[in-house]
XYZ file of C-alpha atoms in Angstrom:
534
model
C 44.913 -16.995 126.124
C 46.584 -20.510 126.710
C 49.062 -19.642 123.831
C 50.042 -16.542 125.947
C 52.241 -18.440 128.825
C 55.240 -20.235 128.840
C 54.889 -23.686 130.900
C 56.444 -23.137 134.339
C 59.718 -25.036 135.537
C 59.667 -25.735 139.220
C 59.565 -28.684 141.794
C 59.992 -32.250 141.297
C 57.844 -34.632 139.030
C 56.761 -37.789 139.640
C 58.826 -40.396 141.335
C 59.769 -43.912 139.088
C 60.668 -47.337 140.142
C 63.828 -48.156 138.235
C 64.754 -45.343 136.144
C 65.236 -42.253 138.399
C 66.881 -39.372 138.546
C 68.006 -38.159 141.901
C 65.683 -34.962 142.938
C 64.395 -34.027 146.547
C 60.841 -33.599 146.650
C 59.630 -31.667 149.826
C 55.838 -31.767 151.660
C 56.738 -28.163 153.001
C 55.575 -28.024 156.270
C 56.532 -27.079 159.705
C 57.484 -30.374 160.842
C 60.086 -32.619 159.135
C 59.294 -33.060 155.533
C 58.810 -35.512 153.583
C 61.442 -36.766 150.987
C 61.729 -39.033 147.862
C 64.277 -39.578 144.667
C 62.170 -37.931 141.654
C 62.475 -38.504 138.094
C 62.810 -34.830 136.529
C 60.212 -34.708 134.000
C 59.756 -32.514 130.650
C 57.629 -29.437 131.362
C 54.479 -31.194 130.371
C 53.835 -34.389 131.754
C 51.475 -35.624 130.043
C 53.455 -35.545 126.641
C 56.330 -37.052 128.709
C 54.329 -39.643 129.542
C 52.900 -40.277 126.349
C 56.465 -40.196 124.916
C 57.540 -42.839 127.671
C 55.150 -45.361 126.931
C 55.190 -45.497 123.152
C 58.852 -45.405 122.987
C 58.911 -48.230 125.450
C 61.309 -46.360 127.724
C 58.194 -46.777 130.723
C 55.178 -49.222 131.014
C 51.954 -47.581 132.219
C 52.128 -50.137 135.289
C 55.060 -48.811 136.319
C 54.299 -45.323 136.086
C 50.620 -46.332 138.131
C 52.788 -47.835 140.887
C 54.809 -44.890 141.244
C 52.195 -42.750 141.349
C 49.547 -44.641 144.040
C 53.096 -45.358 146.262
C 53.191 -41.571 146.481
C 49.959 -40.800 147.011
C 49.779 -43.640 149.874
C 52.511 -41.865 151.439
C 51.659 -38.374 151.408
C 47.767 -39.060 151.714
C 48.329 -39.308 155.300
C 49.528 -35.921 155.881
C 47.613 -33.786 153.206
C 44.114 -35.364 152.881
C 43.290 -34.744 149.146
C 40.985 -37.902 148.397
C 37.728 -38.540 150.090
C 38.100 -42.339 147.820
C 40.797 -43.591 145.994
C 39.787 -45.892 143.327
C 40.863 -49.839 143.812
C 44.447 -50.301 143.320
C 43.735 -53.286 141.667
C 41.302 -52.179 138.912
C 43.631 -48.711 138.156
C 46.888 -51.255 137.309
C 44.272 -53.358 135.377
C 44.066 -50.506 133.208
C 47.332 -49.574 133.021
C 47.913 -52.904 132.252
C 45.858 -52.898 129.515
C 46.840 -49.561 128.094
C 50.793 -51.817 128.214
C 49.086 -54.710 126.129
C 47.840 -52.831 123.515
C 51.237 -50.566 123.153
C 53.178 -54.018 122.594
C 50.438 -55.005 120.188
C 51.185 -51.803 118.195
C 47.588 -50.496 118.608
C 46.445 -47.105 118.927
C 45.983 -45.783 122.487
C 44.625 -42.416 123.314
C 46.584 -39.262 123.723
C 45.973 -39.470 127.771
C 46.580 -43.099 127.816
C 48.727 -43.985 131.196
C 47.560 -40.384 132.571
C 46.076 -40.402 136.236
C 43.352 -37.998 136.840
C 42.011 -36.759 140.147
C 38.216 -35.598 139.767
C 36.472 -33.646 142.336
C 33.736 -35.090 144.477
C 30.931 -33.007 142.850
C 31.527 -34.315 139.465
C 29.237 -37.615 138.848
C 31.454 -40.766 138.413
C 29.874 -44.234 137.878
C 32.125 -46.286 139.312
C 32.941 -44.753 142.550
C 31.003 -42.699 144.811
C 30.317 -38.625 144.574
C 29.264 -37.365 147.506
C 29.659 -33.306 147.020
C 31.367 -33.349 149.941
C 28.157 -33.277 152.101
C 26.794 -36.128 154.318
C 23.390 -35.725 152.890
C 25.171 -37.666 150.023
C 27.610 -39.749 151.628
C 27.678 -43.291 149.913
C 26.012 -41.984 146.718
C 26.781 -43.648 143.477
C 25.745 -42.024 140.373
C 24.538 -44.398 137.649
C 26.743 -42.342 134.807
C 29.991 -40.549 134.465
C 29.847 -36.535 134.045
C 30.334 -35.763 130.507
C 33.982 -34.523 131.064
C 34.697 -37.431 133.211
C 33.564 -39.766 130.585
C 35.463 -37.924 127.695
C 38.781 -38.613 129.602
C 38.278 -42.552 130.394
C 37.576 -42.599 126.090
C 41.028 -40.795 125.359
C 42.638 -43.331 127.890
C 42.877 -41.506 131.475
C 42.785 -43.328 134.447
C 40.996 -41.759 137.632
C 42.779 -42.149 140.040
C 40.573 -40.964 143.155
C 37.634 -38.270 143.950
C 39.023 -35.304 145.739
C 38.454 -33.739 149.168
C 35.745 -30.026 148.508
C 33.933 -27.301 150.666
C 30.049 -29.160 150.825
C 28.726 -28.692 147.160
C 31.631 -26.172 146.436
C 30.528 -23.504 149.289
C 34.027 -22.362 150.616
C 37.401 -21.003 149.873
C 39.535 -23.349 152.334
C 38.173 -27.080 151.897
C 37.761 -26.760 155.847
C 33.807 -26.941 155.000
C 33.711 -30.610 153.705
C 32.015 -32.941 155.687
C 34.729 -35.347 155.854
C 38.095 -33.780 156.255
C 40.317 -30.890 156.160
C 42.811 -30.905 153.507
C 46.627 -29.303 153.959
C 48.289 -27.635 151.941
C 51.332 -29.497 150.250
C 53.783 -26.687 150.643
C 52.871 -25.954 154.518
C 50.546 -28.899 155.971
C 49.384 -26.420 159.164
C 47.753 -24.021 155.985
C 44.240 -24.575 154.032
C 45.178 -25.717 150.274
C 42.520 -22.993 149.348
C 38.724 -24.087 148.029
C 36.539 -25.113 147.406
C 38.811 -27.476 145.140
C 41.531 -27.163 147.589
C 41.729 -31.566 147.270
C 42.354 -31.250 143.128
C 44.909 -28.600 143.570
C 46.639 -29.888 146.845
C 46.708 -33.540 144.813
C 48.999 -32.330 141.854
C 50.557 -30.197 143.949
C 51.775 -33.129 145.909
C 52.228 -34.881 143.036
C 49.319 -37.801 143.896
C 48.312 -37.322 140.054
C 49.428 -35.951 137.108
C 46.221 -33.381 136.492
C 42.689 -32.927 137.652
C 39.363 -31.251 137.505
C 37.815 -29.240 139.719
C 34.787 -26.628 139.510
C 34.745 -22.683 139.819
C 31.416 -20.908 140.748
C 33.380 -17.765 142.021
C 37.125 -18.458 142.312
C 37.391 -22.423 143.076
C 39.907 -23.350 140.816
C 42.081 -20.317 140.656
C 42.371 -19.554 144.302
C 43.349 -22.957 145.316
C 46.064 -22.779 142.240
C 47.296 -19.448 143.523
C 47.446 -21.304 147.302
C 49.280 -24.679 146.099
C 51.405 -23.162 143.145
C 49.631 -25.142 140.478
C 48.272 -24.308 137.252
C 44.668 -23.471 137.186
C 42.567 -23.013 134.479
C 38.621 -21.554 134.767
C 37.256 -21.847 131.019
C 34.550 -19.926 129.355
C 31.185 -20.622 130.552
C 29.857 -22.649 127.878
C 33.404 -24.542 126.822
C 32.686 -27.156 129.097
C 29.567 -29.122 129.338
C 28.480 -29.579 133.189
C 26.369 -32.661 132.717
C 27.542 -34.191 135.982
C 28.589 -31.423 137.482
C 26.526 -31.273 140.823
C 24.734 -27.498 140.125
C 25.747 -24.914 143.189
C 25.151 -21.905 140.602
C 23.638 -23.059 137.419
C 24.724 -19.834 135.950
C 28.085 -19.596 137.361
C 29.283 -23.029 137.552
C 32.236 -24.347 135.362
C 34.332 -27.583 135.302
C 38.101 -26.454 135.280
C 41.352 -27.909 134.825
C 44.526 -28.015 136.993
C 48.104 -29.278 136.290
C 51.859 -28.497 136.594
C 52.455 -26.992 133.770
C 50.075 -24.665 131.163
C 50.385 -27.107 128.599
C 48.775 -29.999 130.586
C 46.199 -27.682 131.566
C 45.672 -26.843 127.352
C 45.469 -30.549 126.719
C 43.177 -31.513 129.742
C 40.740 -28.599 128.682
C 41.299 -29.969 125.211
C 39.815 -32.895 125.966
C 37.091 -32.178 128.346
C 35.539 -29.475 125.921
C 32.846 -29.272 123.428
C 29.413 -29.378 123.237
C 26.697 -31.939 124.894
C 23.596 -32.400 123.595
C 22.406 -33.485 127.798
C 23.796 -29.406 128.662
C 22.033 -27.192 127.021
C 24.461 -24.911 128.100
C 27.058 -25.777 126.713
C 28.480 -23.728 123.436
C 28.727 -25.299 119.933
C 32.094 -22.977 119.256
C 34.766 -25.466 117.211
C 37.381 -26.843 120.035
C 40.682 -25.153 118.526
C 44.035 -27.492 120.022
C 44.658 -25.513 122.601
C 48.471 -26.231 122.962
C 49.000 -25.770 119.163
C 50.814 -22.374 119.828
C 53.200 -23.587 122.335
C 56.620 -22.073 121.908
C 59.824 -22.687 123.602
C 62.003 -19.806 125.644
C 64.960 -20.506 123.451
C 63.430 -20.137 120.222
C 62.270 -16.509 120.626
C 63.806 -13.074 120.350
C 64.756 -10.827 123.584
C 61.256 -9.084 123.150
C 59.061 -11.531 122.337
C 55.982 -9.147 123.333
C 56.831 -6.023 121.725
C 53.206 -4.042 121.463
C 51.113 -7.131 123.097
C 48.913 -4.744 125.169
C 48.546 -5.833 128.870
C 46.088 -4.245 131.420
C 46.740 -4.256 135.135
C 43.513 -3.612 137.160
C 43.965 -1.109 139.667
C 41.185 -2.293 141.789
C 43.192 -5.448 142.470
C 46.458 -4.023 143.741
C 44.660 -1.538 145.883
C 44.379 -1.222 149.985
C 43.610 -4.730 151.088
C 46.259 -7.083 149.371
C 49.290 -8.088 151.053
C 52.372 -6.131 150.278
C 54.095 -9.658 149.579
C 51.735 -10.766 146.885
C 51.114 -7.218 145.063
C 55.425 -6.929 144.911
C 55.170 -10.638 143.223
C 52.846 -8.899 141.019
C 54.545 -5.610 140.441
C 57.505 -7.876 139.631
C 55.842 -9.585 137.111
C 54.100 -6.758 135.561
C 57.605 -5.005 135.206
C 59.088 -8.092 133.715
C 56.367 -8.155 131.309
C 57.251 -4.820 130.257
C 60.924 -5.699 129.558
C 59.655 -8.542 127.385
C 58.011 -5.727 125.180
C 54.559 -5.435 126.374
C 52.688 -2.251 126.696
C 51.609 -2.389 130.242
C 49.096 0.105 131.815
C 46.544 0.388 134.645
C 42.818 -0.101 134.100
C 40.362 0.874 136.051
C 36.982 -1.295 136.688
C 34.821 0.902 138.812
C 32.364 -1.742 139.610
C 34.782 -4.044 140.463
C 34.416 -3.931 144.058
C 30.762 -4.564 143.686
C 31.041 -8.526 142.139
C 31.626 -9.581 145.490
C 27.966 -8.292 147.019
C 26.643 -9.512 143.660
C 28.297 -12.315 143.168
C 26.880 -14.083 146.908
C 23.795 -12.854 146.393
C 23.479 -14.571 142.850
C 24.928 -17.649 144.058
C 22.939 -18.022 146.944
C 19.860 -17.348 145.425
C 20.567 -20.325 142.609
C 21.930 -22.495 145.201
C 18.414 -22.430 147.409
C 16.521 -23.416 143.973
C 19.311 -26.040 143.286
C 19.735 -27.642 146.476
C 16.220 -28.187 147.177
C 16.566 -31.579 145.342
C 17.876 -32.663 148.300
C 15.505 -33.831 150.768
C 15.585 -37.383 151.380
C 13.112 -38.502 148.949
C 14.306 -37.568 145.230
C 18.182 -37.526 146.421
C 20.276 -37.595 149.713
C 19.985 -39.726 152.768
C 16.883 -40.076 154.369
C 15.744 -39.309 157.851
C 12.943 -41.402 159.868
C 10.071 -40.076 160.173
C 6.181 -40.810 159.625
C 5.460 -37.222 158.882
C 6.281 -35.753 155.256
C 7.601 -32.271 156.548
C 9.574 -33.493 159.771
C 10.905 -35.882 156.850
C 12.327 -32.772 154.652
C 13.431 -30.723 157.678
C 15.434 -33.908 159.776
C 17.029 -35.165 156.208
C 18.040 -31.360 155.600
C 19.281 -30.611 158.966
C 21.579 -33.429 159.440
C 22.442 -33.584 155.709
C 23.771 -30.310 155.468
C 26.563 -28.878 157.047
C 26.151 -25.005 158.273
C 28.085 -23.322 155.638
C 25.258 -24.999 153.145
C 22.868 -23.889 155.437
C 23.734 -20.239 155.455
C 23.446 -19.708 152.011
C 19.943 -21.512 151.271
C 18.625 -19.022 153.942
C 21.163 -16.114 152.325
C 19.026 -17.499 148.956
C 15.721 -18.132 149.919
C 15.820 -14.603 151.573
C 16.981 -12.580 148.314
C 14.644 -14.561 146.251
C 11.292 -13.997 148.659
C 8.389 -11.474 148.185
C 9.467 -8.342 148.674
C 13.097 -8.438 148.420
C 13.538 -10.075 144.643
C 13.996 -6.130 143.293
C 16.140 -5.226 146.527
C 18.736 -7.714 145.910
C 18.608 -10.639 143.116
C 17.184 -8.313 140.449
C 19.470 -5.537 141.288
C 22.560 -8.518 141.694
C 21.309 -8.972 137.906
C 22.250 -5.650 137.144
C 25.059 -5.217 138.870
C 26.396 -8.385 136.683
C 25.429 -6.536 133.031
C 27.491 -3.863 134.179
C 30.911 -5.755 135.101
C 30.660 -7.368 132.077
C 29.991 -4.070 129.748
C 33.265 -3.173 132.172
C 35.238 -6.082 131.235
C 34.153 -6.051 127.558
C 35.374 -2.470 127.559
C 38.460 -3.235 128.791
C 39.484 -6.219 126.794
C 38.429 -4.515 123.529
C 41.432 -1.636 124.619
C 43.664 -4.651 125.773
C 45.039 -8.032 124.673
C 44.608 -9.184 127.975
C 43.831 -8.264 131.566
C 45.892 -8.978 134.963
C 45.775 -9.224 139.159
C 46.791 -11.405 141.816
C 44.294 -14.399 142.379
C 43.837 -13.629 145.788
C 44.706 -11.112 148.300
C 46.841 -12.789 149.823
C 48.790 -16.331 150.395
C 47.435 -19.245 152.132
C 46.458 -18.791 155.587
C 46.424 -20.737 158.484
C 43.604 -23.644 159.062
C 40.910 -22.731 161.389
C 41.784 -18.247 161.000
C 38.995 -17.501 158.973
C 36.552 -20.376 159.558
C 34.825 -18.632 162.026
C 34.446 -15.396 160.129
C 32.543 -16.107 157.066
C 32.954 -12.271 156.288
C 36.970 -12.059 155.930
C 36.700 -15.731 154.033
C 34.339 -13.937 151.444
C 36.513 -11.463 151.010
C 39.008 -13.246 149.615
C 37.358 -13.847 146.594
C 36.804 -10.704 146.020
C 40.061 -10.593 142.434
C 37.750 -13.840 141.325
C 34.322 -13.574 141.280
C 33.881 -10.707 138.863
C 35.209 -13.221 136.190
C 32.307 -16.404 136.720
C 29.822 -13.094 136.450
C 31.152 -11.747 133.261
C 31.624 -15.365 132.100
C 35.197 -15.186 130.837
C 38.156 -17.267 130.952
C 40.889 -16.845 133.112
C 44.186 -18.733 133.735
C 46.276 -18.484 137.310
C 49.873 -19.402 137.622
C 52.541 -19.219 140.103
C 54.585 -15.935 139.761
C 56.741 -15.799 143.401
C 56.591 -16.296 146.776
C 56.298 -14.927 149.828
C 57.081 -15.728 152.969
C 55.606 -18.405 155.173
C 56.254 -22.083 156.049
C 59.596 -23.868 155.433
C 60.905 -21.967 152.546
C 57.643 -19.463 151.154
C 54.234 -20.020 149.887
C 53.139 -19.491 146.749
C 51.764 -16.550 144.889
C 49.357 -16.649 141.757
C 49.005 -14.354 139.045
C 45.299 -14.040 137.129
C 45.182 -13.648 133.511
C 41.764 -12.994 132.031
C 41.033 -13.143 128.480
C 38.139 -12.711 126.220
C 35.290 -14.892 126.065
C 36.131 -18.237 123.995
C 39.983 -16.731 123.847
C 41.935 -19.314 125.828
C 42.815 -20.090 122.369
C 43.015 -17.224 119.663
C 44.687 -16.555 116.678
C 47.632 -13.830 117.298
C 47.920 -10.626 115.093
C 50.711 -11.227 112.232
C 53.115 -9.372 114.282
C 53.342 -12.410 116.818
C 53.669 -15.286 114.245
C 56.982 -16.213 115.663
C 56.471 -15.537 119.037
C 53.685 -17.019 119.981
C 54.246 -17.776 123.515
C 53.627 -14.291 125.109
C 55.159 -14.949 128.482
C 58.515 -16.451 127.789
C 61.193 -16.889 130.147
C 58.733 -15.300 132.923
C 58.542 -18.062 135.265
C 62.892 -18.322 135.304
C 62.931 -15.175 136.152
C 60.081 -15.803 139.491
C 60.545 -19.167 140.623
């Protein structure tokens, strides 16, 4: 699926002391924003980057300052990080990654590359909190498994991320800590419940990072920030680390600028674990190995590549702005070659109903860990039970609260068949649905959500509406698949627009695949799409 999408070109890159370019760079946001000179980077960064140090044309401490000057000036206004690592230890590291570059030794392929990790992934070196107060000052005694294989290919982690409490939201307004803006319109939510990872590339604070998607978490805060988001096939990525909302729907996911730093991240965060039994012994394929440039293919570079839009998604209920962006893009497919038609999912509109009652149900089990004596902060008291229920109460924030009762309640006597078991079957049917489909097409497409981001504080009060909006994402964490979301127009809002995603869901295992014969030499699927949108 990767191999299917051309690497967008849009906004500024990452500002450099001493050999810049001259670009505006723009927090978009009601007030005044915010500007700096920008160095205009190659589509991915990360290869720029890589290209920059070991042709000496950039040291890795120069690059590092760059990046912490702009986070410490845009942190103020956006709120991504709940901690940012020491300054001094990150330029120790890029200082090292320098000395071994002028020794002529090997450095890894994401050497010099800062990485922002959400707050529910385990890091040993600075604290993971889950975005909850039951675990504020927490310091796990190991890194998460993905974590730890990006420090061995050289990354530097740069901070932990702002989250809804243990990944319960879809607006980051649910953290215990702060409220994160939105880069492109600071009085909007960034989305959730990763709304810190995508709001910090989308600023620019980092060059990628990971985030987690139980029902939508990475590819609704992509679609809200205009980042690249990528949710992987359950089982590509071990979640040893990862603190568990949903055992069964919970993934570690990638977001960047561009598709092919989101290929390389998930390259080197997948594979299997022996501590997640979860996780899928499948070879890792290089997921960027199909990358193809614009200028190299023909004017139909898709002819006969088979493309399903879901009518479900582009139904009553989605803004007219973002289902034209999508109608656009659909239409542009087709003049690329591809043989576009609507498919129906009948059960789609029950993954939402299905999808909170799973969730909930796993997250009462999960979260019961949490009482002040195994983990979490511990209340006074000389009586066991008063113990649990004082740690718990001013632990957890109400969101958490909500759906432990929403669980417990589906999962008591007398109600199991009612709703969990009948959840269960709900969830074999969308994914005989989605099976179905992708076996008549290549691959399947909708907006990410129903709309663009919305104002902070509209829908915290009405847990309802907020649920709703994951209603084009949850069907894919039930049915397990991949899916990638990417900026395909705006609509309007803020200073100049907000941004509008477009979901592509693949096959399980297919973010990478190998293309019929008839594709050979045009193996990116979605060329020139993004100059024709942005």
């Amino acid at each position: 699926m990767l191999s299917t999408i051309q690497p967008p070109r849009y906004l500024s890159r990452f500002p450099l002391r001493g050999r810049t370019k001259s670009r505006s760079f723009h927090i978009l946001s009601s007030a005044q924003p915010v500007t700096k000179t920008c160095f205009a980077a190659d589509k991915s960064q990360i290869l720029s980057i890589r290209d920059s140090l070991l042709n000496r044309h950039l040291s890795a401490v120069e690059l590092t300052h760059s990046y912490l000057d702009r986070l410490k000036q845009t942190e103020p206004h956006i709120n991504c990080f709940l901690h940012v690592s020491d300054p001094d230890k990150v330029l120790k590291q890029a200082q090292d990654i320098d000395d071994k570059i002028k020794r002529n030794e090997e450095v890894g392929p994401l050497a010099g590359v800062l990485v922002a990790i959400k707050d529910n992934i385990c890091t040993a070196d600075m604290p993971s909190t889950g975005g909850s107060y039951i675990l504020e000052g927490y310091r796990p005694p190991f890194d998460a498994t993905a974590v730890k294989r990006l420090k061995d290919l050289g990354a530097i982690v740069v901070g932990k991320t702002n989250l809804d409490e243990f990944g319960m939201g879809s607006t980051t307004e649910a953290s215990a800590f702060k409220v994160t803006a939105n880069p492109w319109d600071l009085s909007r939510v960034p989305g959730g419940s990763s709304g810190g990872s995508a709001a910090s590339v989308s600023a620019r604070q980092c060059v990628v990072s990971l985030g987690s998607d139980t029902g939508g978490s990475v590819r609704q805060p992509a679609s809200f920030c205009g980042v690249v988001g990528l949710k992987p096939t359950y089982g590509r990525v071990s979640r040893f680390g990862l603190m568990a909302y949903a055992s069964s729907l919970d993934v570690i996911g990638c977001f960047g600028s561009s598709v092919a730093d989101t290929g390389i991240l998930l390259h080197a965060i997948s594979g299997h674990d022996s501590l997640d039994a979860t996780s899928s012994k499948r070879e890792v394929p290089d997921f960027t190995s199909q990358f193809t440039y614009a200028s190299s293919l023909k004017s139909r570079p898709l002819e006969g590549l088979r493309v399903g839009l879901i009518r479900e998604t582009v139904d009553a209920g989605v803004d007219s702005g973002v289902k034209s962006a999508i109608e656009g893009a659909a239409a542009h497919l087709e003049q690329l070659g591809c043989v576009l038609k609507e498919v129906s999912l009948p059960s789609f509109s029950l993954g939402l109903p299905a999808y909170y009652i799973l969730a909930s149900s796993e997250s009462s089990s999960n979260l019961s860990r949490y009482d002040g004596v195994r983990y979490g902060n511990q209340a006074s008291s000389d009586e066991l039970n008063v113990l649990y229920e004082e740690s718990r109460a001013k632990g957890f924030g109400s969101e958490v609260k909500m759906r432990i009762l929403m669980g417990t309640y589906a999962l008591s006597a007398g109600y199991y068949d009612a709703y969990y078991k009948r959840a269960q079957q709900v969830r074999t049917i969308i994914r005989k649905s989605f099976k179905a489909a992708l076996d008549e097409n290549d691959i399947l497409i909708s907006p990410a959500a129903p709309s663009a981001a919305y104002k902070i504080g509209e829908k915290k009060n009405d847990p309802l509406a907020m649920y709703a909006g994951d209603i084009m994402t949850v069907n894919v964490n039930l049915a397990g698949l991949p899916a990638l979301v990417l900026p395909c127009g705006f609509v309007e809002g803020g200073a100049v627009g907000l941004p509008v995603g477009l979901q592509i869901i693949g096959a399980a295992f297919d973010e990478w695949c190998e293309l019929p014969a008839k594709f050979a030499k045009h193996k990116c699927l979605l060329n020139g799409f993004f100059e024709r949108n942005l």
